[in-house]
Amino acid sequence: MDNNEKGHPADYNEDEARLAGLGYKQNMKRQFSGLQNFGFTLTNSSVLIGIVPLFTFGMNTGGPVAAIWGWLMVAFFVMFIGLGMAEICSTFPTAGGLYFWTAKLGGPKWGPMFSWYEAWFNMLGQFAGCSGSVLAAATFLNTMVKVWDPEYEITGTKNFYIMAIMMVLGGLINTAGGRALKVASLVSVVVHIFGTIAIVIVVLVGAPKLQSAEFVFTEFQDHTGYTESSGASPVLVFLLGLLQSQWSMLGYDASAHMSEETEKSYVNGPRGILMSIFASVCIGLCLALALTFGIQDYEVTRLSPLGAAPQIFVDCAGKTGGSILIFLIVFAGFLCGIATVAANSRMLYAFARDGGLPFSPYWTVLNKRTQMPLRLVWLSVVVIIILALPAIGSAAVLSAISGISIIGFTTSYAIPILLRITVGAEGFIQREFNLGAWSKPIGWVACIWTAFIFVIFNLPQTWPVVDMEFFNYTPAAVGFLLIFTTSSWFLSARHWFKGPVSEIALQELDGVVPVSRPDEKQEVIEEAK
């Protein structure tokens, strides 16, 4: 029977056939275009909610040099990670994303163990990233009040409760279904692109004075205590300051997690990854330059009770204009929360589908109306809120959560890339997007960079650490996860967890077959066996 005679568009059949070749039925509704996939991914990365809330941290940890040159340095290495991920995504377009890639690339010997670690590290990155983003949005909402009422006290408790309310609203929007997510995705693209343009123009045009190019590109500042108290090299401070840039370039794996709901996912998945990185780099560089040029008094801005970026907004646009710009950040953070919960739930769905979560059969039930894993949406919301609880008692919680998110995300990005260029290299089939002979050198650069920042962002962010209020609890969180995943694997999971479990054979699609290459049908059938 002809594909179109069955009433299915040919492109959809191609998606379904490839998914079947990977062992899964088309359970979730394939309803998002390539642009909407890009919107989810750009929102998940959310440069606005990355650079702006951590601008105070950047001013303390390296200053303009770290903000500008650090951004370009991080962008350079992140592109290597993105290229490695995009190639794998083209071959394995599933909701499990990196978790599924790891299992397949590791093979029967290494796949189950590495995919176990992969799933938990990716979940850590997803949960911590969303928690930090929405917590930052909540903090900025409180900041709007303080702009008009200088006596208003911004506390961690207030930030936490506002964050929890935002997360519940984000969960409700996810519950509303595909149409609501489509609208949120497109609105997010507009906010992130045109909102950034508005901020850049308002700051540069409205600033009473602009800093010199020499200041923007060469000024180094250290208020961490490292160079003064321990005699450490300024290079170490610069590297610690990369946190601001690296946190702004995460979350592009959302494109892969949404692939089972995206048309032509084998093309639009890789494209979403790379387009979101490129867009984030351009948007972020413009934003970092504008904010740095717009600093009026460095010390006043750095120590402002509003935070550095809001102080720049008010200095350049007045209370009303500044409040509008601050609200753009709040809205961007809220949208980021919506998109991240969507991506989280798809990752959890894939892991539970393969028996990786406790009570997996309960979690994998799809809502009949939306054909989405709504139980996992609300599980994500609860876990994300719990992760923000330390905000009640720690002033360093945002930078700490950022560090946790970076470690979780980048480690989960590097694992499948490492397997792709080592044990999985021989059996890997390159598809529409491939790096050819450049796969291995690009992959090694991505892995080395990941190992490097794993060490850097586990270091104390100030020195000496004399107050637990400024304690960086990234090592504690990462250490706990390592102990949990390792002990659970060797004591239990290694006896029953085998990684992705095939739901179907290709023949169950009843005539839905690949249409792109004559030899591809045989390859997909072989993968399904």
mmCIF file of C-alpha atoms in Angstrom, residues 29-366:
data_model
loop_
_atom_site.group_PDB
_atom_site.id
_atom_site.type_symbol
_atom_site.label_atom_id
_atom_site.label_comp_id
_atom_site.label_asym_id
_atom_site.label_seq_id
_atom_site.Cartn_x
_atom_site.Cartn_y
_atom_site.Cartn_z
ATOM 1 C CA LYS A 29 1.450 13.150 18.873
ATOM 2 C CA ARG A 30 3.892 14.445 16.240
ATOM 3 C CA GLN A 31 2.688 18.036 16.086
ATOM 4 C CA PHE A 32 5.640 20.457 16.255
ATOM 5 C CA SER A 33 7.399 22.047 13.290
ATOM 6 C CA GLY A 34 11.119 22.658 13.004
ATOM 7 C CA LEU A 35 10.601 26.309 14.036
ATOM 8 C CA GLN A 36 8.636 25.293 17.111
ATOM 9 C CA ASN A 37 11.328 22.761 18.010
ATOM 10 C CA PHE A 38 13.903 25.542 17.682
ATOM 11 C CA GLY A 39 11.707 27.717 19.897
ATOM 12 C CA PHE A 40 11.661 25.098 22.654
ATOM 13 C CA THR A 41 15.415 24.714 22.446
ATOM 14 C CA LEU A 42 16.183 28.436 22.392
ATOM 15 C CA THR A 43 13.877 28.899 25.366
ATOM 16 C CA ASN A 44 15.525 26.042 27.233
ATOM 17 C CA SER A 45 18.900 27.734 26.704
ATOM 18 C CA SER A 46 17.439 31.170 27.561
ATOM 19 C CA VAL A 47 20.372 33.559 27.281
ATOM 20 C CA LEU A 48 18.318 36.316 28.893
ATOM 21 C CA ILE A 49 17.849 34.308 32.065
ATOM 22 C CA GLY A 50 21.482 33.193 31.941
ATOM 23 C CA ILE A 51 23.558 36.324 31.450
ATOM 24 C CA VAL A 52 21.393 38.892 33.216
ATOM 25 C CA PRO A 53 20.809 37.245 36.649
ATOM 26 C CA LEU A 54 24.475 36.217 36.910
ATOM 27 C CA PHE A 55 25.849 39.597 35.823
ATOM 28 C CA THR A 56 26.673 40.478 39.437
ATOM 29 C CA PHE A 57 28.567 37.200 39.741
ATOM 30 C CA GLY A 58 30.474 38.068 36.570
ATOM 31 C CA MET A 59 31.376 41.544 37.842
ATOM 32 C CA ASN A 60 32.848 39.953 40.971
ATOM 33 C CA THR A 61 34.590 37.123 39.142
ATOM 34 C CA GLY A 62 36.722 38.556 36.373
ATOM 35 C CA GLY A 63 34.664 41.579 35.394
ATOM 36 C CA PRO A 64 34.339 42.726 31.762
ATOM 37 C CA VAL A 65 37.174 40.484 30.572
ATOM 38 C CA ALA A 66 35.332 37.370 31.747
ATOM 39 C CA ALA A 67 31.973 38.658 30.465
ATOM 40 C CA ILE A 68 33.164 39.319 26.888
ATOM 41 C CA TRP A 69 36.200 37.130 26.203
ATOM 42 C CA GLY A 70 34.832 34.397 28.446
ATOM 43 C CA TRP A 71 31.638 34.387 26.393
ATOM 44 C CA LEU A 72 33.554 33.923 23.141
ATOM 45 C CA MET A 73 35.754 31.228 24.665
ATOM 46 C CA VAL A 74 32.787 29.229 25.960
ATOM 47 C CA ALA A 75 30.924 29.687 22.655
ATOM 48 C CA PHE A 76 33.873 28.233 20.750
ATOM 49 C CA PHE A 77 33.968 25.026 22.796
ATOM 50 C CA VAL A 78 30.200 24.661 23.117
ATOM 51 C CA MET A 79 29.938 24.557 19.327
ATOM 52 C CA PHE A 80 32.116 21.429 19.354
ATOM 53 C CA ILE A 81 29.706 19.812 21.816
ATOM 54 C CA GLY A 82 26.728 20.865 19.703
ATOM 55 C CA LEU A 83 28.213 19.450 16.505
ATOM 56 C CA GLY A 84 28.901 16.120 18.181
ATOM 57 C CA MET A 85 25.361 15.957 19.556
ATOM 58 C CA ALA A 86 23.740 17.000 16.278
ATOM 59 C CA GLU A 87 25.386 14.155 14.377
ATOM 60 C CA ILE A 88 24.140 11.576 16.880
ATOM 61 C CA CYS A 89 20.667 13.157 16.995
ATOM 62 C CA SER A 90 20.279 12.711 13.241
ATOM 63 C CA THR A 91 20.815 8.970 13.662
ATOM 64 C CA PHE A 92 18.786 8.479 16.859
ATOM 65 C CA PRO A 93 15.818 10.951 16.936
ATOM 66 C CA THR A 94 14.001 9.766 20.082
ATOM 67 C CA ALA A 95 12.535 11.411 23.177
ATOM 68 C CA GLY A 96 15.166 9.665 25.264
ATOM 69 C CA GLY A 97 17.752 11.758 23.484
ATOM 70 C CA LEU A 98 21.173 11.408 25.051
ATOM 71 C CA TYR A 99 20.091 8.521 27.268
ATOM 72 C CA PHE A 100 19.066 6.458 24.246
ATOM 73 C CA TRP A 101 22.170 7.496 22.300
ATOM 74 C CA THR A 102 24.387 6.344 25.142
ATOM 75 C CA ALA A 103 22.749 2.930 25.359
ATOM 76 C CA LYS A 104 23.063 2.288 21.635
ATOM 77 C CA LEU A 105 26.606 3.614 21.282
ATOM 78 C CA GLY A 106 27.823 1.731 24.351
ATOM 79 C CA GLY A 107 26.595 -1.576 22.973
ATOM 80 C CA PRO A 108 25.557 -4.594 25.077
ATOM 81 C CA LYS A 109 28.699 -4.399 27.223
ATOM 82 C CA TRP A 110 28.808 -0.717 28.213
ATOM 83 C CA GLY A 111 25.419 0.617 27.116
ATOM 84 C CA PRO A 112 23.295 -0.296 30.175
ATOM 85 C CA MET A 113 25.750 1.068 32.746
ATOM 86 C CA PHE A 114 26.593 4.285 30.908
ATOM 87 C CA SER A 115 22.942 4.955 30.020
ATOM 88 C CA TRP A 116 22.092 4.609 33.737
ATOM 89 C CA TYR A 117 24.609 7.323 34.604
ATOM 90 C CA GLU A 118 23.563 9.347 31.554
ATOM 91 C CA ALA A 119 19.902 9.445 32.498
ATOM 92 C CA TRP A 120 20.527 10.591 36.064
ATOM 93 C CA PHE A 121 23.107 13.244 35.118
ATOM 94 C CA ASN A 122 20.851 14.629 32.389
ATOM 95 C CA MET A 123 17.961 14.757 34.840
ATOM 96 C CA LEU A 124 20.168 16.624 37.314
ATOM 97 C CA GLY A 125 21.063 19.177 34.639
ATOM 98 C CA GLN A 126 17.466 19.575 33.519
ATOM 99 C CA PHE A 127 16.024 19.942 37.009
ATOM 100 C CA ALA A 128 18.754 22.249 38.325
ATOM 101 C CA GLY A 129 18.717 24.388 35.173
ATOM 102 C CA CYS A 130 14.978 24.937 35.374
ATOM 103 C CA SER A 131 15.099 25.539 39.110
ATOM 104 C CA GLY A 132 17.802 28.183 38.696
ATOM 105 C CA SER A 133 16.096 29.895 35.763
ATOM 106 C CA VAL A 134 12.690 30.244 37.401
ATOM 107 C CA LEU A 135 14.262 31.191 40.745
ATOM 108 C CA ALA A 136 16.109 33.987 38.928
ATOM 109 C CA ALA A 137 12.826 35.119 37.353
ATOM 110 C CA ALA A 138 11.184 35.161 40.794
ATOM 111 C CA THR A 139 14.065 37.203 42.207
ATOM 112 C CA PHE A 140 13.691 39.743 39.411
ATOM 113 C CA LEU A 141 9.956 39.996 40.061
ATOM 114 C CA ASN A 142 10.800 40.949 43.636
ATOM 115 C CA THR A 143 13.388 43.369 42.259
ATOM 116 C CA MET A 144 10.661 45.187 40.309
ATOM 117 C CA VAL A 145 8.929 45.908 43.603
ATOM 118 C CA LYS A 146 12.143 47.185 45.164
ATOM 119 C CA VAL A 147 12.735 49.564 42.243
ATOM 120 C CA TRP A 148 9.624 51.457 43.348
ATOM 121 C CA ASP A 149 9.899 50.784 47.071
ATOM 122 C CA PRO A 150 13.543 50.979 48.235
ATOM 123 C CA GLU A 151 12.517 49.812 51.722
ATOM 124 C CA TYR A 152 11.133 46.547 50.367
ATOM 125 C CA GLU A 153 13.257 43.595 51.478
ATOM 126 C CA ILE A 154 14.063 40.863 48.980
ATOM 127 C CA THR A 155 14.428 37.581 50.859
ATOM 128 C CA GLY A 156 15.157 34.031 49.827
ATOM 129 C CA THR A 157 11.819 32.932 51.260
ATOM 130 C CA LYS A 158 9.876 35.391 49.090
ATOM 131 C CA ASN A 159 11.873 34.343 46.034
ATOM 132 C CA PHE A 160 11.155 30.675 46.732
ATOM 133 C CA TYR A 161 7.374 31.112 47.080
ATOM 134 C CA ILE A 162 7.128 33.176 43.900
ATOM 135 C CA MET A 163 9.248 30.580 42.095
ATOM 136 C CA ALA A 164 6.938 27.788 43.287
ATOM 137 C CA ILE A 165 3.879 29.672 41.986
ATOM 138 C CA MET A 166 5.576 30.194 38.602
ATOM 139 C CA MET A 167 6.394 26.492 38.373
ATOM 140 C CA VAL A 168 2.795 25.509 39.090
ATOM 141 C CA LEU A 169 1.615 27.903 36.355
ATOM 142 C CA GLY A 170 4.192 26.403 33.990
ATOM 143 C CA GLY A 171 2.899 22.940 34.834
ATOM 144 C CA LEU A 172 -0.665 24.046 34.063
ATOM 145 C CA ILE A 173 0.396 25.371 30.641
ATOM 146 C CA ASN A 174 2.099 22.045 29.904
ATOM 147 C CA THR A 175 -1.084 20.290 31.018
ATOM 148 C CA ALA A 176 -3.157 22.365 28.588
ATOM 149 C CA GLY A 177 -1.567 20.467 25.710
ATOM 150 C CA GLY A 178 0.204 20.943 22.405
ATOM 151 C CA ARG A 179 -1.544 24.132 21.317
ATOM 152 C CA ALA A 180 -0.526 25.955 24.496
ATOM 153 C CA LEU A 181 3.061 24.738 24.127
ATOM 154 C CA LYS A 182 3.162 25.863 20.491
ATOM 155 C CA VAL A 183 2.049 29.350 21.479
ATOM 156 C CA ALA A 184 4.545 29.477 24.356
ATOM 157 C CA SER A 185 7.332 28.352 22.022
ATOM 158 C CA LEU A 186 6.659 31.027 19.400
ATOM 159 C CA VAL A 187 6.174 33.756 22.026
ATOM 160 C CA SER A 188 9.487 32.717 23.535
ATOM 161 C CA VAL A 189 11.327 33.153 20.233
ATOM 162 C CA VAL A 190 9.900 36.683 19.970
ATOM 163 C CA VAL A 191 10.790 37.543 23.586
ATOM 164 C CA HIS A 192 14.333 36.224 23.374
ATOM 165 C CA ILE A 193 15.201 37.808 20.033
ATOM 166 C CA PHE A 194 13.261 41.066 20.062
ATOM 167 C CA GLY A 195 13.466 41.428 23.843
ATOM 168 C CA THR A 196 17.243 41.276 23.630
ATOM 169 C CA ILE A 197 17.257 43.818 20.795
ATOM 170 C CA ALA A 198 15.095 46.135 22.918
ATOM 171 C CA ILE A 199 17.403 45.805 25.929
ATOM 172 C CA VAL A 200 20.521 46.457 23.830
ATOM 173 C CA ILE A 201 19.035 49.550 22.154
ATOM 174 C CA VAL A 202 17.567 51.025 25.354
ATOM 175 C CA VAL A 203 20.793 50.534 27.342
ATOM 176 C CA LEU A 204 23.117 51.906 24.652
ATOM 177 C CA VAL A 205 20.898 54.836 23.704
ATOM 178 C CA GLY A 206 19.667 55.716 27.185
ATOM 179 C CA ALA A 207 22.947 55.425 29.095
ATOM 180 C CA PRO A 208 24.085 58.800 30.505
ATOM 181 C CA LYS A 209 27.580 57.726 29.518
ATOM 182 C CA LEU A 210 29.134 54.679 27.878
ATOM 183 C CA GLN A 211 32.245 52.932 29.071
ATOM 184 C CA SER A 212 35.270 52.993 26.792
ATOM 185 C CA ALA A 213 36.173 50.082 24.528
ATOM 186 C CA GLU A 214 39.368 49.686 26.542
ATOM 187 C CA PHE A 215 37.334 49.165 29.714
ATOM 188 C CA VAL A 216 34.928 46.710 28.069
ATOM 189 C CA PHE A 217 37.600 44.529 26.489
ATOM 190 C CA THR A 218 40.495 44.739 28.958
ATOM 191 C CA GLU A 219 39.199 45.568 32.465
ATOM 192 C CA PHE A 220 39.754 42.754 34.979
ATOM 193 C CA GLN A 221 38.126 42.722 38.420
ATOM 194 C CA ASP A 222 38.465 40.213 41.254
ATOM 195 C CA HIS A 223 36.179 40.416 44.261
ATOM 196 C CA THR A 224 36.311 36.707 45.082
ATOM 197 C CA GLY A 225 39.281 36.994 47.421
ATOM 198 C CA TYR A 226 41.395 34.535 45.440
ATOM 199 C CA THR A 227 44.122 36.883 44.187
ATOM 200 C CA GLU A 228 44.202 38.917 47.386
ATOM 201 C CA SER A 229 43.895 36.209 50.058
ATOM 202 C CA SER A 230 45.640 33.248 48.457
ATOM 203 C CA GLY A 231 47.847 34.809 45.793
ATOM 204 C CA ALA A 232 46.067 32.784 43.114
ATOM 205 C CA SER A 233 46.559 33.670 39.465
ATOM 206 C CA PRO A 234 43.991 35.994 37.845
ATOM 207 C CA VAL A 235 43.594 33.204 35.265
ATOM 208 C CA LEU A 236 41.834 31.085 37.915
ATOM 209 C CA VAL A 237 39.394 33.912 38.630
ATOM 210 C CA PHE A 238 38.766 34.333 34.907
ATOM 211 C CA LEU A 239 38.016 30.620 34.584
ATOM 212 C CA LEU A 240 35.614 30.713 37.550
ATOM 213 C CA GLY A 241 33.903 33.643 35.823
ATOM 214 C CA LEU A 242 33.090 31.403 32.857
ATOM 215 C CA LEU A 243 30.141 30.118 34.905
ATOM 216 C CA GLN A 244 28.010 33.028 33.687
ATOM 217 C CA SER A 245 28.672 32.214 30.030
ATOM 218 C CA GLN A 246 28.531 28.426 30.294
ATOM 219 C CA TRP A 247 25.189 28.465 32.109
ATOM 220 C CA SER A 248 23.751 30.557 29.295
ATOM 221 C CA MET A 249 24.710 27.899 26.738
ATOM 222 C CA LEU A 250 22.970 24.813 28.038
ATOM 223 C CA GLY A 251 19.688 23.061 27.379
ATOM 224 C CA TYR A 252 20.042 22.592 23.624
ATOM 225 C CA ASP A 253 19.419 18.859 24.122
ATOM 226 C CA ALA A 254 15.731 19.868 24.370
ATOM 227 C CA SER A 255 15.637 19.590 20.586
ATOM 228 C CA ALA A 256 16.395 15.875 20.889
ATOM 229 C CA HIS A 257 13.926 15.283 23.730
ATOM 230 C CA MET A 258 11.111 16.816 21.653
ATOM 231 C CA SER A 259 12.040 14.814 18.541
ATOM 232 C CA GLU A 260 9.234 12.228 18.842
ATOM 233 C CA GLU A 261 6.777 15.134 18.582
ATOM 234 C CA THR A 262 8.631 17.003 15.807
ATOM 235 C CA GLU A 263 8.156 16.612 12.062
ATOM 236 C CA LYS A 264 11.241 15.404 10.167
ATOM 237 C CA SER A 265 13.030 15.003 13.473
ATOM 238 C CA TYR A 266 16.087 13.439 11.822
ATOM 239 C CA VAL A 267 16.710 16.843 10.186
ATOM 240 C CA ASN A 268 14.968 19.313 12.476
ATOM 241 C CA GLY A 269 16.459 17.787 15.639
ATOM 242 C CA PRO A 270 20.105 18.444 14.674
ATOM 243 C CA ARG A 271 19.117 21.757 13.132
ATOM 244 C CA GLY A 272 17.403 22.834 16.373
ATOM 245 C CA ILE A 273 20.533 22.046 18.386
ATOM 246 C CA LEU A 274 22.893 24.035 16.172
ATOM 247 C CA MET A 275 20.517 26.920 15.434
ATOM 248 C CA SER A 276 19.838 27.436 19.142
ATOM 249 C CA ILE A 277 23.563 27.507 19.947
ATOM 250 C CA PHE A 278 24.301 29.959 17.129
ATOM 251 C CA ALA A 279 21.361 32.189 18.084
ATOM 252 C CA SER A 280 22.354 32.083 21.758
ATOM 253 C CA VAL A 281 25.938 33.053 20.958
ATOM 254 C CA CYS A 282 24.864 36.067 18.882
ATOM 255 C CA ILE A 283 22.133 37.195 21.286
ATOM 256 C CA GLY A 284 24.351 36.726 24.316
ATOM 257 C CA LEU A 285 27.323 38.599 22.890
ATOM 258 C CA CYS A 286 25.166 41.611 22.051
ATOM 259 C CA LEU A 287 23.604 41.530 25.507
ATOM 260 C CA ALA A 288 26.943 41.192 27.333
ATOM 261 C CA LEU A 289 28.444 44.063 25.342
ATOM 262 C CA ALA A 290 25.469 46.351 25.947
ATOM 263 C CA LEU A 291 25.391 45.682 29.705
ATOM 264 C CA THR A 292 29.145 46.201 30.047
ATOM 265 C CA PHE A 293 29.147 49.427 28.031
ATOM 266 C CA GLY A 294 26.153 50.604 30.101
ATOM 267 C CA ILE A 295 27.830 50.327 33.520
ATOM 268 C CA GLN A 296 27.820 53.809 35.086
ATOM 269 C CA ASP A 297 29.732 53.324 38.351
ATOM 270 C CA TYR A 298 31.347 49.904 38.741
ATOM 271 C CA GLU A 299 31.229 49.695 42.543
ATOM 272 C CA VAL A 300 27.728 51.149 42.858
ATOM 273 C CA THR A 301 26.458 48.728 40.204
ATOM 274 C CA ARG A 302 28.283 45.703 41.644
ATOM 275 C CA LEU A 303 26.974 46.301 45.171
ATOM 276 C CA SER A 304 23.485 47.491 44.214
ATOM 277 C CA PRO A 305 20.674 45.923 46.301
ATOM 278 C CA LEU A 306 18.760 45.575 43.036
ATOM 279 C CA GLY A 307 21.483 43.470 41.443
ATOM 280 C CA ALA A 308 23.939 44.639 38.811
ATOM 281 C CA ALA A 309 21.831 44.219 35.660
ATOM 282 C CA PRO A 310 18.634 45.768 37.102
ATOM 283 C CA GLN A 311 20.733 48.705 38.330
ATOM 284 C CA ILE A 312 22.042 49.199 34.776
ATOM 285 C CA PHE A 313 18.468 49.066 33.444
ATOM 286 C CA VAL A 314 17.307 51.738 35.901
ATOM 287 C CA ASP A 315 20.396 53.913 35.274
ATOM 288 C CA CYS A 316 19.803 53.821 31.521
ATOM 289 C CA ALA A 317 16.004 53.800 31.267
ATOM 290 C CA GLY A 318 14.681 55.226 34.546
ATOM 291 C CA LYS A 319 12.324 53.453 36.912
ATOM 292 C CA THR A 320 9.557 52.856 34.385
ATOM 293 C CA GLY A 321 11.764 51.778 31.509
ATOM 294 C CA GLY A 322 13.986 49.779 33.829
ATOM 295 C CA SER A 323 10.972 47.946 35.258
ATOM 296 C CA ILE A 324 9.826 47.013 31.753
ATOM 297 C CA LEU A 325 13.259 45.594 30.949
ATOM 298 C CA ILE A 326 13.302 43.692 34.239
ATOM 299 C CA PHE A 327 9.877 42.244 33.416
ATOM 300 C CA LEU A 328 11.254 40.957 30.100
ATOM 301 C CA ILE A 329 13.726 38.883 32.117
ATOM 302 C CA VAL A 330 10.949 37.638 34.403
ATOM 303 C CA PHE A 331 8.850 36.605 31.407
ATOM 304 C CA ALA A 332 11.836 34.923 29.710
ATOM 305 C CA GLY A 333 12.509 32.915 32.881
ATOM 306 C CA PHE A 334 8.872 31.866 33.107
ATOM 307 C CA LEU A 335 8.883 30.721 29.474
ATOM 308 C CA CYS A 336 12.140 28.879 30.106
ATOM 309 C CA GLY A 337 10.433 27.012 32.925
ATOM 310 C CA ILE A 338 7.590 25.938 30.630
ATOM 311 C CA ALA A 339 9.955 24.626 27.955
ATOM 312 C CA THR A 340 12.268 22.905 30.422
ATOM 313 C CA VAL A 341 9.404 21.067 32.116
ATOM 314 C CA ALA A 342 8.302 19.855 28.668
ATOM 315 C CA ALA A 343 11.814 18.569 27.908
ATOM 316 C CA ASN A 344 12.217 17.089 31.417
ATOM 317 C CA SER A 345 9.018 15.109 31.170
ATOM 318 C CA ARG A 346 10.001 13.628 27.780
ATOM 319 C CA MET A 347 13.376 12.542 29.125
ATOM 320 C CA LEU A 348 11.700 10.990 32.173
ATOM 321 C CA TYR A 349 9.122 9.331 29.919
ATOM 322 C CA ALA A 350 11.830 7.647 27.868
ATOM 323 C CA PHE A 351 13.665 6.488 30.999
ATOM 324 C CA ALA A 352 10.473 5.200 32.638
ATOM 325 C CA ARG A 353 9.404 3.535 29.388
ATOM 326 C CA ASP A 354 12.515 1.388 29.750
ATOM 327 C CA GLY A 355 11.878 0.634 33.429
ATOM 328 C CA GLY A 356 14.443 3.076 34.823
ATOM 329 C CA LEU A 357 12.193 4.853 37.344
ATOM 330 C CA PRO A 358 10.471 3.402 40.399
ATOM 331 C CA PHE A 359 6.838 2.562 39.504
ATOM 332 C CA SER A 360 7.611 3.046 35.808
ATOM 333 C CA PRO A 361 4.245 1.685 34.526
ATOM 334 C CA TYR A 362 2.449 4.431 36.459
ATOM 335 C CA TRP A 363 4.635 7.225 35.087
ATOM 336 C CA THR A 364 4.450 6.152 31.429
ATOM 337 C CA VAL A 365 0.678 6.542 31.141
ATOM 338 C CA LEU A 366 -0.073 9.227 28.544
#
